[in-house]
mmCIF file of C-alpha atoms in Angstrom:
data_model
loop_
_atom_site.group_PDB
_atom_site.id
_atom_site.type_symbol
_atom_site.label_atom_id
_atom_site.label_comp_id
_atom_site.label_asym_id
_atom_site.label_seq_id
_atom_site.Cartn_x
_atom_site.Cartn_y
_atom_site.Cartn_z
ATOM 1 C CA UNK A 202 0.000 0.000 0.000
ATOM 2 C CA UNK A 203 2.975 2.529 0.726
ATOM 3 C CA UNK A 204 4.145 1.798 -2.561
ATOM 4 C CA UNK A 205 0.959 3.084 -4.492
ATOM 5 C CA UNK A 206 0.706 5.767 -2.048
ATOM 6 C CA UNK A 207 -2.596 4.601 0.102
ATOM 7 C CA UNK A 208 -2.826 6.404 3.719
ATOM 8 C CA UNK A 209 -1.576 3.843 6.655
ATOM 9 C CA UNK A 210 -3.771 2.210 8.595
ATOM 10 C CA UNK A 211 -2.893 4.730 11.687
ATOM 11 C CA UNK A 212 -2.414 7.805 11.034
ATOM 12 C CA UNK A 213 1.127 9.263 11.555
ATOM 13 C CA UNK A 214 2.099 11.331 14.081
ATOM 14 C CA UNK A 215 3.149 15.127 12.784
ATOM 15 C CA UNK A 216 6.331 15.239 14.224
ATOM 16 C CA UNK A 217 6.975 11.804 12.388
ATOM 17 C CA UNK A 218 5.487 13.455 9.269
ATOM 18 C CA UNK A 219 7.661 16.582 9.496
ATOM 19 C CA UNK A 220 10.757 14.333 10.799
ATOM 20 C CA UNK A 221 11.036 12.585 7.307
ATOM 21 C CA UNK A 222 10.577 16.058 5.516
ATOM 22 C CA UNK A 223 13.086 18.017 7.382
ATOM 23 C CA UNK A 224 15.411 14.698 6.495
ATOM 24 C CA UNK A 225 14.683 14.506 2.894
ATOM 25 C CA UNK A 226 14.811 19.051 2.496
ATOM 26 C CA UNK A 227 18.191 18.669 4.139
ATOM 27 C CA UNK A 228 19.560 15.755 2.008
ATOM 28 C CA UNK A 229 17.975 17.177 -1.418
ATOM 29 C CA UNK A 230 19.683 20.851 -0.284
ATOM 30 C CA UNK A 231 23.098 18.535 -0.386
ATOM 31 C CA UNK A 232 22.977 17.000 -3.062
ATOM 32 C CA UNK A 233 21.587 20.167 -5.569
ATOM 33 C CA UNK A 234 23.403 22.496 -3.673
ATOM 34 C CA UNK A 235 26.779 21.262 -2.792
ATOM 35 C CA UNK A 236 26.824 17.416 -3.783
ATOM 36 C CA UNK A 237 26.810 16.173 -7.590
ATOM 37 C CA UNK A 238 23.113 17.745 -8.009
ATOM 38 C CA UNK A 239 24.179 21.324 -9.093
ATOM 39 C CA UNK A 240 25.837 20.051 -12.174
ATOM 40 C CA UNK A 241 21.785 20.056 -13.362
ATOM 41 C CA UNK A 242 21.872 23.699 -12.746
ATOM 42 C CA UNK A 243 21.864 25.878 -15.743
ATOM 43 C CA UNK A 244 24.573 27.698 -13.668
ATOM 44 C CA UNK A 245 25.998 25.884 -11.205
ATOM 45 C CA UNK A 246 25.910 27.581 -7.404
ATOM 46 C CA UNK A 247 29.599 28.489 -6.438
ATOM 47 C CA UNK A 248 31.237 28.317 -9.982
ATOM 48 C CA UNK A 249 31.840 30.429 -12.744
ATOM 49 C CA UNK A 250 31.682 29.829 -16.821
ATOM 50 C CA UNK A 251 34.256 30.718 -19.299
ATOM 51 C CA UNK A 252 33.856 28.568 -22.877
ATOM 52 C CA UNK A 253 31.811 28.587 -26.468
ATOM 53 C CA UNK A 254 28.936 26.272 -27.493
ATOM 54 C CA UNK A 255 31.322 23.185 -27.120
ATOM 55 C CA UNK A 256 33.332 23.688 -24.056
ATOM 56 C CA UNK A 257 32.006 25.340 -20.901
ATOM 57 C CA UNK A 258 34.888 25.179 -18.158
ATOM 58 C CA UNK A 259 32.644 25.579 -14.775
ATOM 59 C CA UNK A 260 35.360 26.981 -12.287
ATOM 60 C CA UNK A 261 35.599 28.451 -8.798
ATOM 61 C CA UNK A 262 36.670 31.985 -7.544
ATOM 62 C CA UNK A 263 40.481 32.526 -7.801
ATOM 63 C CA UNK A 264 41.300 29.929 -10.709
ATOM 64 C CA UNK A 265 40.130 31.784 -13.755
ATOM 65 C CA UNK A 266 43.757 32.189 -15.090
ATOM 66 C CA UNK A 267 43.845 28.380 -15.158
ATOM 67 C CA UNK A 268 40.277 27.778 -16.245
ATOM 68 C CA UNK A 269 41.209 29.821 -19.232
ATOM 69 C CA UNK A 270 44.175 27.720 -19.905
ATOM 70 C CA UNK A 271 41.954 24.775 -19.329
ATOM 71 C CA UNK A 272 39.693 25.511 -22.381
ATOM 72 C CA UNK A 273 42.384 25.238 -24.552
ATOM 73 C CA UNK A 274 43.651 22.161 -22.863
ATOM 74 C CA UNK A 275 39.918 21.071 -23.465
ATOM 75 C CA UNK A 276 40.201 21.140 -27.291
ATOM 76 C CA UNK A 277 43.620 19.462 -27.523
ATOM 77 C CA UNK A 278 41.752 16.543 -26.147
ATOM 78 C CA UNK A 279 39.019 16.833 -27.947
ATOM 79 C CA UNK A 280 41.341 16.861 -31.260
ATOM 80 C CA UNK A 281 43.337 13.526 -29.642
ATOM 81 C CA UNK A 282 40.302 11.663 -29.112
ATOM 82 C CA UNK A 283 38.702 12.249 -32.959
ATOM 83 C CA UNK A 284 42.552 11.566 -34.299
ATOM 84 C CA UNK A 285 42.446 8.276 -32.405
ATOM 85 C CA UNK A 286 39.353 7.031 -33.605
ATOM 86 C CA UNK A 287 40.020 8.570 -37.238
ATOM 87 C CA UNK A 288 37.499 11.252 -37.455
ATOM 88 C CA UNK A 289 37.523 14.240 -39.486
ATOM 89 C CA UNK A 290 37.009 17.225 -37.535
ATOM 90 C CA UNK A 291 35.173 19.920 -40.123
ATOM 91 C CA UNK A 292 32.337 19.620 -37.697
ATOM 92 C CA UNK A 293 33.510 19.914 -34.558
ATOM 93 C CA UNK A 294 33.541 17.515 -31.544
ATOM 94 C CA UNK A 295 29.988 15.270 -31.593
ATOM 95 C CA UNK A 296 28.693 16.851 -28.224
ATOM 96 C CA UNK A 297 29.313 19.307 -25.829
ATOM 97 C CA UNK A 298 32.163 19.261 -22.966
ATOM 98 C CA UNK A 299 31.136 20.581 -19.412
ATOM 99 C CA UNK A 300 34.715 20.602 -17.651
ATOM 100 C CA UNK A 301 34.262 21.379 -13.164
ATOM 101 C CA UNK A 302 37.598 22.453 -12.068
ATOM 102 C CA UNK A 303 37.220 22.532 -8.788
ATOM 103 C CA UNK A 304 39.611 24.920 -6.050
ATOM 104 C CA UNK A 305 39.849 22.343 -3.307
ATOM 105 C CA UNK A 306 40.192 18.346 -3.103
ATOM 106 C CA UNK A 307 37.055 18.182 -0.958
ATOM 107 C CA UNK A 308 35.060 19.888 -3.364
ATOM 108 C CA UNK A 309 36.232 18.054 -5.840
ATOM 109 C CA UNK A 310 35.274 15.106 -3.952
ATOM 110 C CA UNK A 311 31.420 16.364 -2.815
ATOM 111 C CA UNK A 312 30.431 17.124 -6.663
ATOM 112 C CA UNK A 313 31.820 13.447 -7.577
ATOM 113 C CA UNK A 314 31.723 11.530 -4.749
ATOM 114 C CA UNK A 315 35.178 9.681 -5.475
ATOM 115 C CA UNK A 316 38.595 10.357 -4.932
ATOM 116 C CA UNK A 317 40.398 9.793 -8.203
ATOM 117 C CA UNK A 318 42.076 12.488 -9.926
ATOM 118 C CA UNK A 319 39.891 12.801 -12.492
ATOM 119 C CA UNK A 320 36.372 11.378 -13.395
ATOM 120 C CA UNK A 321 33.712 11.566 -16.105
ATOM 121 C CA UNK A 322 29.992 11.535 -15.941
ATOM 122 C CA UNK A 323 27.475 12.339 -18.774
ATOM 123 C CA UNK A 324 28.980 15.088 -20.896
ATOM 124 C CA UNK A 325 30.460 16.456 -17.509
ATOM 125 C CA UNK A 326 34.285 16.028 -16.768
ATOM 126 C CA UNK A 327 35.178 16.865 -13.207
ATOM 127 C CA UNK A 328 38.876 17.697 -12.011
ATOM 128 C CA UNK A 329 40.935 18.902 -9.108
ATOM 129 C CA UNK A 330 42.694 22.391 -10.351
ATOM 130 C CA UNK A 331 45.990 21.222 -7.988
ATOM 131 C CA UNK A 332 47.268 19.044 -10.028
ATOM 132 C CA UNK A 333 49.917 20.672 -12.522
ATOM 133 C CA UNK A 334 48.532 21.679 -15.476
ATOM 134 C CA UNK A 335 50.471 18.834 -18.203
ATOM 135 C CA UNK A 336 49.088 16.250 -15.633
ATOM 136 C CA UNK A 337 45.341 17.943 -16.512
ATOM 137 C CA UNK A 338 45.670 17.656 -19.725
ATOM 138 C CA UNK A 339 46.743 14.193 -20.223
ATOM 139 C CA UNK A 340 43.894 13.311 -17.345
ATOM 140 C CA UNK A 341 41.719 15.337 -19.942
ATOM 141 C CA UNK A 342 42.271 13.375 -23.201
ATOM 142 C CA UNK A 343 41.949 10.256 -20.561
ATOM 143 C CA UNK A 344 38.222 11.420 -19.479
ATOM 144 C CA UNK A 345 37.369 12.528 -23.043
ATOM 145 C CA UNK A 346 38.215 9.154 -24.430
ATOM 146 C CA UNK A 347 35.957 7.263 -22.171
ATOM 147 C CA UNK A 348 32.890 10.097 -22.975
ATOM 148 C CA UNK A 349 33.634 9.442 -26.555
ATOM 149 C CA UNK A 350 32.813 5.553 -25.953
ATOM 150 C CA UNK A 351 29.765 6.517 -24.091
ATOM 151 C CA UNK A 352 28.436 8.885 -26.690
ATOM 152 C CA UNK A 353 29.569 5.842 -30.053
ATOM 153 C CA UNK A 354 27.304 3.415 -27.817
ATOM 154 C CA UNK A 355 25.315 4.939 -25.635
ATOM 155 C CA UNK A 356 25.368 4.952 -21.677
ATOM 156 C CA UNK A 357 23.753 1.808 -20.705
ATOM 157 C CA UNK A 358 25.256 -0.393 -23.312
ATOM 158 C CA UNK A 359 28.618 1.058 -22.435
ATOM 159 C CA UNK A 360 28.539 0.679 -19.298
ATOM 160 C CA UNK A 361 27.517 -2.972 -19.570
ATOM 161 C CA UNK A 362 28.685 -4.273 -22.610
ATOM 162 C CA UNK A 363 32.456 -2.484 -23.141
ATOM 163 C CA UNK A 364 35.076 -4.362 -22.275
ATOM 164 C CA UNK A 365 36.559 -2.099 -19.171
ATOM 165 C CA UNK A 366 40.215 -3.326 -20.043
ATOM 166 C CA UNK A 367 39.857 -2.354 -23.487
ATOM 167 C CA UNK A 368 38.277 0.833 -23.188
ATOM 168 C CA UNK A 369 40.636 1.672 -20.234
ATOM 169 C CA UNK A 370 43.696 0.866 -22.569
ATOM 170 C CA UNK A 371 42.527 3.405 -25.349
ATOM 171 C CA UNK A 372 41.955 6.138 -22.776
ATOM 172 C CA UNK A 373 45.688 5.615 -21.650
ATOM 173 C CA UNK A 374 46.740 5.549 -25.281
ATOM 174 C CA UNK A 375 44.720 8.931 -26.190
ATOM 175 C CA UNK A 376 45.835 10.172 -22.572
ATOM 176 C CA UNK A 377 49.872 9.609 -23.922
ATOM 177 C CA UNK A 378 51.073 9.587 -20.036
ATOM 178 C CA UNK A 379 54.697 8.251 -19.677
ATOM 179 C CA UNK A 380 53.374 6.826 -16.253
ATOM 180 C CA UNK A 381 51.624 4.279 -18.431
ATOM 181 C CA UNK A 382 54.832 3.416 -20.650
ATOM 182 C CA UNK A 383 56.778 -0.291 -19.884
ATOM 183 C CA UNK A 384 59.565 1.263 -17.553
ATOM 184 C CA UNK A 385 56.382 2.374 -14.962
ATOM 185 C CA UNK A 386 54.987 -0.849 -15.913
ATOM 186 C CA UNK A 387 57.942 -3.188 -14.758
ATOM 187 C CA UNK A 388 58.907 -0.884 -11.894
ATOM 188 C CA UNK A 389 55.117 -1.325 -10.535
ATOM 189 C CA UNK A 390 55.051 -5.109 -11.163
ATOM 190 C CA UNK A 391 57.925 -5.400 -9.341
ATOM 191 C CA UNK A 392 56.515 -4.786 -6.153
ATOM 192 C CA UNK A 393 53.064 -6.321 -6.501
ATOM 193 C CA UNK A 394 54.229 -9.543 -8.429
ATOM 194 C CA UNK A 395 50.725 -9.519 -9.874
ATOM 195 C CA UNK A 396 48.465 -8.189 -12.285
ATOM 196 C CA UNK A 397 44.748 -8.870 -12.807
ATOM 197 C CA UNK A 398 43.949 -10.659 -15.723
ATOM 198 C CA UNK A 399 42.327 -9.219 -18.333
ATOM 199 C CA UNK A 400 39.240 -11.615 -18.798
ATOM 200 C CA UNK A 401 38.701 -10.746 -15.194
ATOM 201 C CA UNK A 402 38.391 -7.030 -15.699
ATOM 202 C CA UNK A 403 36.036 -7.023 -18.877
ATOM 203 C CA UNK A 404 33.174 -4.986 -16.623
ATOM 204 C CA UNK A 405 33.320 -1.894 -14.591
ATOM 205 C CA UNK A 406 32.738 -3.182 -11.291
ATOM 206 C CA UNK A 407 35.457 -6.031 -11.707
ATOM 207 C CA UNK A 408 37.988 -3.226 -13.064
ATOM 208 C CA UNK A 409 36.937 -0.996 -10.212
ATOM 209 C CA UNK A 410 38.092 -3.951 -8.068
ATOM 210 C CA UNK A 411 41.408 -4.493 -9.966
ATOM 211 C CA UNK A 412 42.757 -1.083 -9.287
ATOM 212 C CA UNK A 413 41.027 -1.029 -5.811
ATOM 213 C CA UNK A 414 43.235 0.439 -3.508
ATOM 214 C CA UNK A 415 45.482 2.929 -5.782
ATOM 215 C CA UNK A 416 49.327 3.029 -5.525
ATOM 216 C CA UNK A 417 50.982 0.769 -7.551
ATOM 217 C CA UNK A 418 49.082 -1.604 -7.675
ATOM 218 C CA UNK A 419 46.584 0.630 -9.429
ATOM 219 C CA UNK A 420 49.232 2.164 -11.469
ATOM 220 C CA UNK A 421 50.443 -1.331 -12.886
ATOM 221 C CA UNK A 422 46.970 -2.399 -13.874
ATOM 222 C CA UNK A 423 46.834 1.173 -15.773
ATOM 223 C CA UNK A 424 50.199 0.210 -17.429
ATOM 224 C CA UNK A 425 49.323 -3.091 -18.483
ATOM 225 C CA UNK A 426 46.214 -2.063 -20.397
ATOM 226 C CA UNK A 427 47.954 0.592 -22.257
ATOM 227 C CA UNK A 428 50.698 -1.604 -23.366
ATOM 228 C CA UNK A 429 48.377 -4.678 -23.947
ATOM 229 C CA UNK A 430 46.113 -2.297 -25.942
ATOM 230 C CA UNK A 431 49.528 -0.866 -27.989
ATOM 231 C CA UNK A 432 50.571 -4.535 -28.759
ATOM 232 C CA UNK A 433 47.067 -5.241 -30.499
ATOM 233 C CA UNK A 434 46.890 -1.817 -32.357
ATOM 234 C CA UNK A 435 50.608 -2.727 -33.883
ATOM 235 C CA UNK A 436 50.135 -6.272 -34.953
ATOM 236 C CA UNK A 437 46.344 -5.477 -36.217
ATOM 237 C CA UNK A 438 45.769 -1.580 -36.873
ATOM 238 C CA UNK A 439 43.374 0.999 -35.543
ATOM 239 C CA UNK A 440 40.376 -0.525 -37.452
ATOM 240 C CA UNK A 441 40.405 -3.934 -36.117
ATOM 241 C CA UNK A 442 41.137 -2.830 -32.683
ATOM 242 C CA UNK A 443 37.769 -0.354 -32.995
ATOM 243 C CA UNK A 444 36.308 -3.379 -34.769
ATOM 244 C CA UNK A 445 36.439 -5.275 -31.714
ATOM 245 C CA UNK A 446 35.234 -2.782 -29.409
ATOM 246 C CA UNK A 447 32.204 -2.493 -32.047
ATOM 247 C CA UNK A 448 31.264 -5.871 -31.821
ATOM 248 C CA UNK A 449 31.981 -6.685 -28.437
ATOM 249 C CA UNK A 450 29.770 -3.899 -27.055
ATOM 250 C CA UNK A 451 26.861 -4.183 -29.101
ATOM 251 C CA UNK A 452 26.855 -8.192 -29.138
ATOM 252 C CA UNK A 453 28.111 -8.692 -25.224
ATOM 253 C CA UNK A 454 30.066 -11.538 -26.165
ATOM 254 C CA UNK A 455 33.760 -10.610 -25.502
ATOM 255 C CA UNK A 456 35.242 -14.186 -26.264
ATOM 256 C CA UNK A 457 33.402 -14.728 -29.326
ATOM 257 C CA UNK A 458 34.582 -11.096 -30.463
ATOM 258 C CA UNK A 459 37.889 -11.466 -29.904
ATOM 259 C CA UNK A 460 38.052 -14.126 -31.930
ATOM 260 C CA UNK A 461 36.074 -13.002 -34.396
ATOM 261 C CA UNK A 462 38.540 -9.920 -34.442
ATOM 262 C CA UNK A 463 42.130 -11.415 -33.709
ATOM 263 C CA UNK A 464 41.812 -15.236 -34.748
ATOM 264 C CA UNK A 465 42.232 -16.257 -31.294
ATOM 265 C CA UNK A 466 41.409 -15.791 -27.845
ATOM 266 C CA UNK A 467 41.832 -13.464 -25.175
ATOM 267 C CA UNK A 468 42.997 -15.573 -22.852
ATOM 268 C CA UNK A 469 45.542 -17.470 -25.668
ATOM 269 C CA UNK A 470 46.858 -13.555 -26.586
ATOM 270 C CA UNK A 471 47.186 -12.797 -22.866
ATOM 271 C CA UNK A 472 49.725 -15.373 -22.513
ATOM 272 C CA UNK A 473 52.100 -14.541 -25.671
ATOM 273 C CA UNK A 474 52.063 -11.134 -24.693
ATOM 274 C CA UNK A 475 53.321 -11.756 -20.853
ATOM 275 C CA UNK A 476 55.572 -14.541 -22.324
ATOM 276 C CA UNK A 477 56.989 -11.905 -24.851
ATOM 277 C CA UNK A 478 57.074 -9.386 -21.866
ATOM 278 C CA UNK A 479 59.219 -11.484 -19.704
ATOM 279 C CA UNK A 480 61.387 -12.546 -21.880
ATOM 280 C CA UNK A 481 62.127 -8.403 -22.777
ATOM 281 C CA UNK A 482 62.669 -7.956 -18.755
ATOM 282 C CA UNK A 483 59.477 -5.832 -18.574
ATOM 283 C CA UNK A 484 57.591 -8.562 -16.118
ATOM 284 C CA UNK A 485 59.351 -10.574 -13.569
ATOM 285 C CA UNK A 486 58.993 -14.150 -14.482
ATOM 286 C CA UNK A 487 56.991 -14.894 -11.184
ATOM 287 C CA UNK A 488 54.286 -13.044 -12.505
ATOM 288 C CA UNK A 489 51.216 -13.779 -11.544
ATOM 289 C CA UNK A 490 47.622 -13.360 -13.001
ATOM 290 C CA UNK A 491 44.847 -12.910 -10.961
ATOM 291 C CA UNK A 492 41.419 -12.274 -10.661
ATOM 292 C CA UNK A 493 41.164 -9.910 -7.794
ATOM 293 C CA UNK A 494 37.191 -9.543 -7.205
ATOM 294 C CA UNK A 495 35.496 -7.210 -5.936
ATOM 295 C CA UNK A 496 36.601 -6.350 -2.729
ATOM 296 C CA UNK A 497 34.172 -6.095 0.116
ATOM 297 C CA UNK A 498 34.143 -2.327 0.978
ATOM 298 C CA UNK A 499 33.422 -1.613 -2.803
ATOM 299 C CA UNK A 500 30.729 -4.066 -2.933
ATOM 300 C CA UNK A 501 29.257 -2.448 -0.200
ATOM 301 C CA UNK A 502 29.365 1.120 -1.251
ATOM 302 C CA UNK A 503 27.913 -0.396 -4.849
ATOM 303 C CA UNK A 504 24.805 -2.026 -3.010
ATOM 304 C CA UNK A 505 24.266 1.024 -0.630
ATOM 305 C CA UNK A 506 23.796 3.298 -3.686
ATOM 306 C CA UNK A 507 21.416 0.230 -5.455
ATOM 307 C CA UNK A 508 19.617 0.823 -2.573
ATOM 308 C CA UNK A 509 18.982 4.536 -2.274
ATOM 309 C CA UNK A 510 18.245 4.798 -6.382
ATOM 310 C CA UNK A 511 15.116 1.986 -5.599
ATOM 311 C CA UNK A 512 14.429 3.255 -2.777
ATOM 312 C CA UNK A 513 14.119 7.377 -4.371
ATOM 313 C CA UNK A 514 12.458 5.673 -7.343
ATOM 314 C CA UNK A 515 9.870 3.921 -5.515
ATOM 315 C CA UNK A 516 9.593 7.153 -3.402
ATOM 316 C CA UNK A 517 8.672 8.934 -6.655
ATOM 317 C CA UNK A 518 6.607 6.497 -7.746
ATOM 318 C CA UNK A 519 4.608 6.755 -5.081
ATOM 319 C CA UNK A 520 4.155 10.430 -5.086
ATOM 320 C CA UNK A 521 3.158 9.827 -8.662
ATOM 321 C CA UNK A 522 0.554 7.793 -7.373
ATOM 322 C CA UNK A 523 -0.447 10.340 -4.466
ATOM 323 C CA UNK A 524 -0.456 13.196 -6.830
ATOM 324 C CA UNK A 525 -2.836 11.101 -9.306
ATOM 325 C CA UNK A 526 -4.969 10.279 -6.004
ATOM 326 C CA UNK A 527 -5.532 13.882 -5.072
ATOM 327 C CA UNK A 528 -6.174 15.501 -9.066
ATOM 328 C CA UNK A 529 -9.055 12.520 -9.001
ATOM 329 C CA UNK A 530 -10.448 13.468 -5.820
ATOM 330 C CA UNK A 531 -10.805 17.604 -7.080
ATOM 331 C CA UNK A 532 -12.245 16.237 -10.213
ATOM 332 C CA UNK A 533 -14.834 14.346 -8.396
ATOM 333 C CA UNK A 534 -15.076 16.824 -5.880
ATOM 334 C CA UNK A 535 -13.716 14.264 -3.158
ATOM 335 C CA UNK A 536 -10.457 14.894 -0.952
ATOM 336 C CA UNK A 537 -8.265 11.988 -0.994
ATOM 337 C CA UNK A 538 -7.214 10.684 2.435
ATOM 338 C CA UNK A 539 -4.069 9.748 0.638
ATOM 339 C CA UNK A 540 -2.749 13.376 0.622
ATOM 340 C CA UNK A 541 -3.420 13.706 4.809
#
């Protein structure tokens, strides 16, 4: 009955009543005023806007000289990403860039609720203006890449279908960082003596899991992507590699993809290219593969926000339902008890 919004068998108490209200005025004030919300506004509270009709850099008080570096860090990217995938430019970048840079690490942190460098959302790229200003730019071309996968394929099948490693390896191509180059990659491996597979990390929430943690064992996963990603782009080309993203995100079926793309599997390719990698003194040779999981305190923070989304949409739902209720009951000249 709470569902479809019918009144409770006793009637609530008003301080209960006004107790939720107060709870849920305070929490929507956070979230559209201070938390991720206010990137909805047309202007969002506490930021200024410097850009065109393609790149809006949203920035706080005191960091205009770099937001106005920023939008031309914003179209270097932009012009990375189309050369990777091959695209002429005549018409511009396919959709709009919102860019946050944001003063301070814990506003960075409120608008995106995460505490990676950099992160993309939407159209919306969000980033910490502390960092120097070549690291923002390579951490630019990284979030533009992934927005660019999300806007070939569309959100949902992106985010369900891409193969993480794969799309993580192109953003750290486009991003060019030398972090990401075989020197970081063997100095990193050497003190983890591990890497997570890459059949293991073919979702979001696995990859999440892989780099779980940060430091270097973040940093090697990072490396091994890009230089797994290079190796396929020299021995097959651009094209196939794209091919293969193509197919595997609107079919689902990595395996069957890879194959399809490469003449072998994933798993079979994995191997050569560690085997080639040791032997070249990039890995050590007691390397090993893993698949790392998803670590508890992840899992958890996942399900707590699974929660709160069905728990807000069944909350609108049944205001829906309340709201329907009541526009009956002045049409038939009734007041609903729903409403009391």
């Amino acid at each position: 009955g709470w569902i479809v919004g019918r009144p409770p068998s006793r009637k609530r108490a008003a301080w209960k009543r006004w107790s939720w209200r107060v709870v849920l005025a305070i929490g929507l004030g956070y979230v559209f005023l201070y938390g991720p919300g206010i990137r909805l506004w047309p202007k969002a509270p506490g930021f200024e806007r410097v850009g065109d009709e393609s790149i809006t850099v949203h920035y706080q008080a005191r960091i205009e000289p770099q937001a106005q570096r920023t939008v031309t860090a914003v179209r270097e990217a932009q012009q990375a990403v189309l050369d990777f995938w091959g695209r002429p430019d005549e018409h511009g970048f396919p959709f709009p860039v919102d860019l946050y840079l944001c003063a301070t690490r814990s506003r960075y942190r409120h608008l995106i609720l995460n505490n990676a460098m950099a992160s993309a959302s939407g159209n919306d790229v969000i980033m910490d203006v502390r960092f120097p200003e070549e690291a923002r730019a390579r951490f630019l071309r990284h979030e533009l890449a992934h927005l660019y996968v999300v806007h070939e394929y569309g959100w949902l099948r992106s985010r369900m279908h891409t193969p993480t490693w794969l799309d993580e390896g192109i953003a750290t191509v486009v991003q060019a960082s030398d972090w990401s180059d075989e020197t970081s990659l063997a100095r990193s491996v050497t003190r983890t003596r591990e890497l997570a597979s890459l059949g293991s990390t073919n979702n979001i929430l696995r990859w999440l899991g892989a780099v779980f943690g940060g430091g270097d064992r973040a940093g090697a996963q990072y490396a091994y992507v890009r230089a797994f990603t290079e190796a396929l782009l020299a021995k097959h080309g651009r094209d196939e590699v794209l091919g293969f993203l193509r197919q595997a995100t609107l079919s689902g079926d990595h395996d069957q993809s890879f194959d399809n793309a490469f003449g072998t599997s994933l798993a079979e390719a994995e191997r050569e290219w560690v085997a080639a990698a040791t032997e070249r003194g990039v890995l050590p040779a007691d390397l090993k593969l893993v698949d790392r999981g998803v670590p508890a305190p992840l899992a958890a923070k996942f399900l707590i926000a699974a929660v709160v989304l069905v728990a807000l949409v069944l909350w609108a739902f049944r205001q829906l339902c309340r709201t329907l209720r009541a526009v009956r009951g002045l049409l038939t000249g009734r007041r609903s008890p729903a409403n009391e």
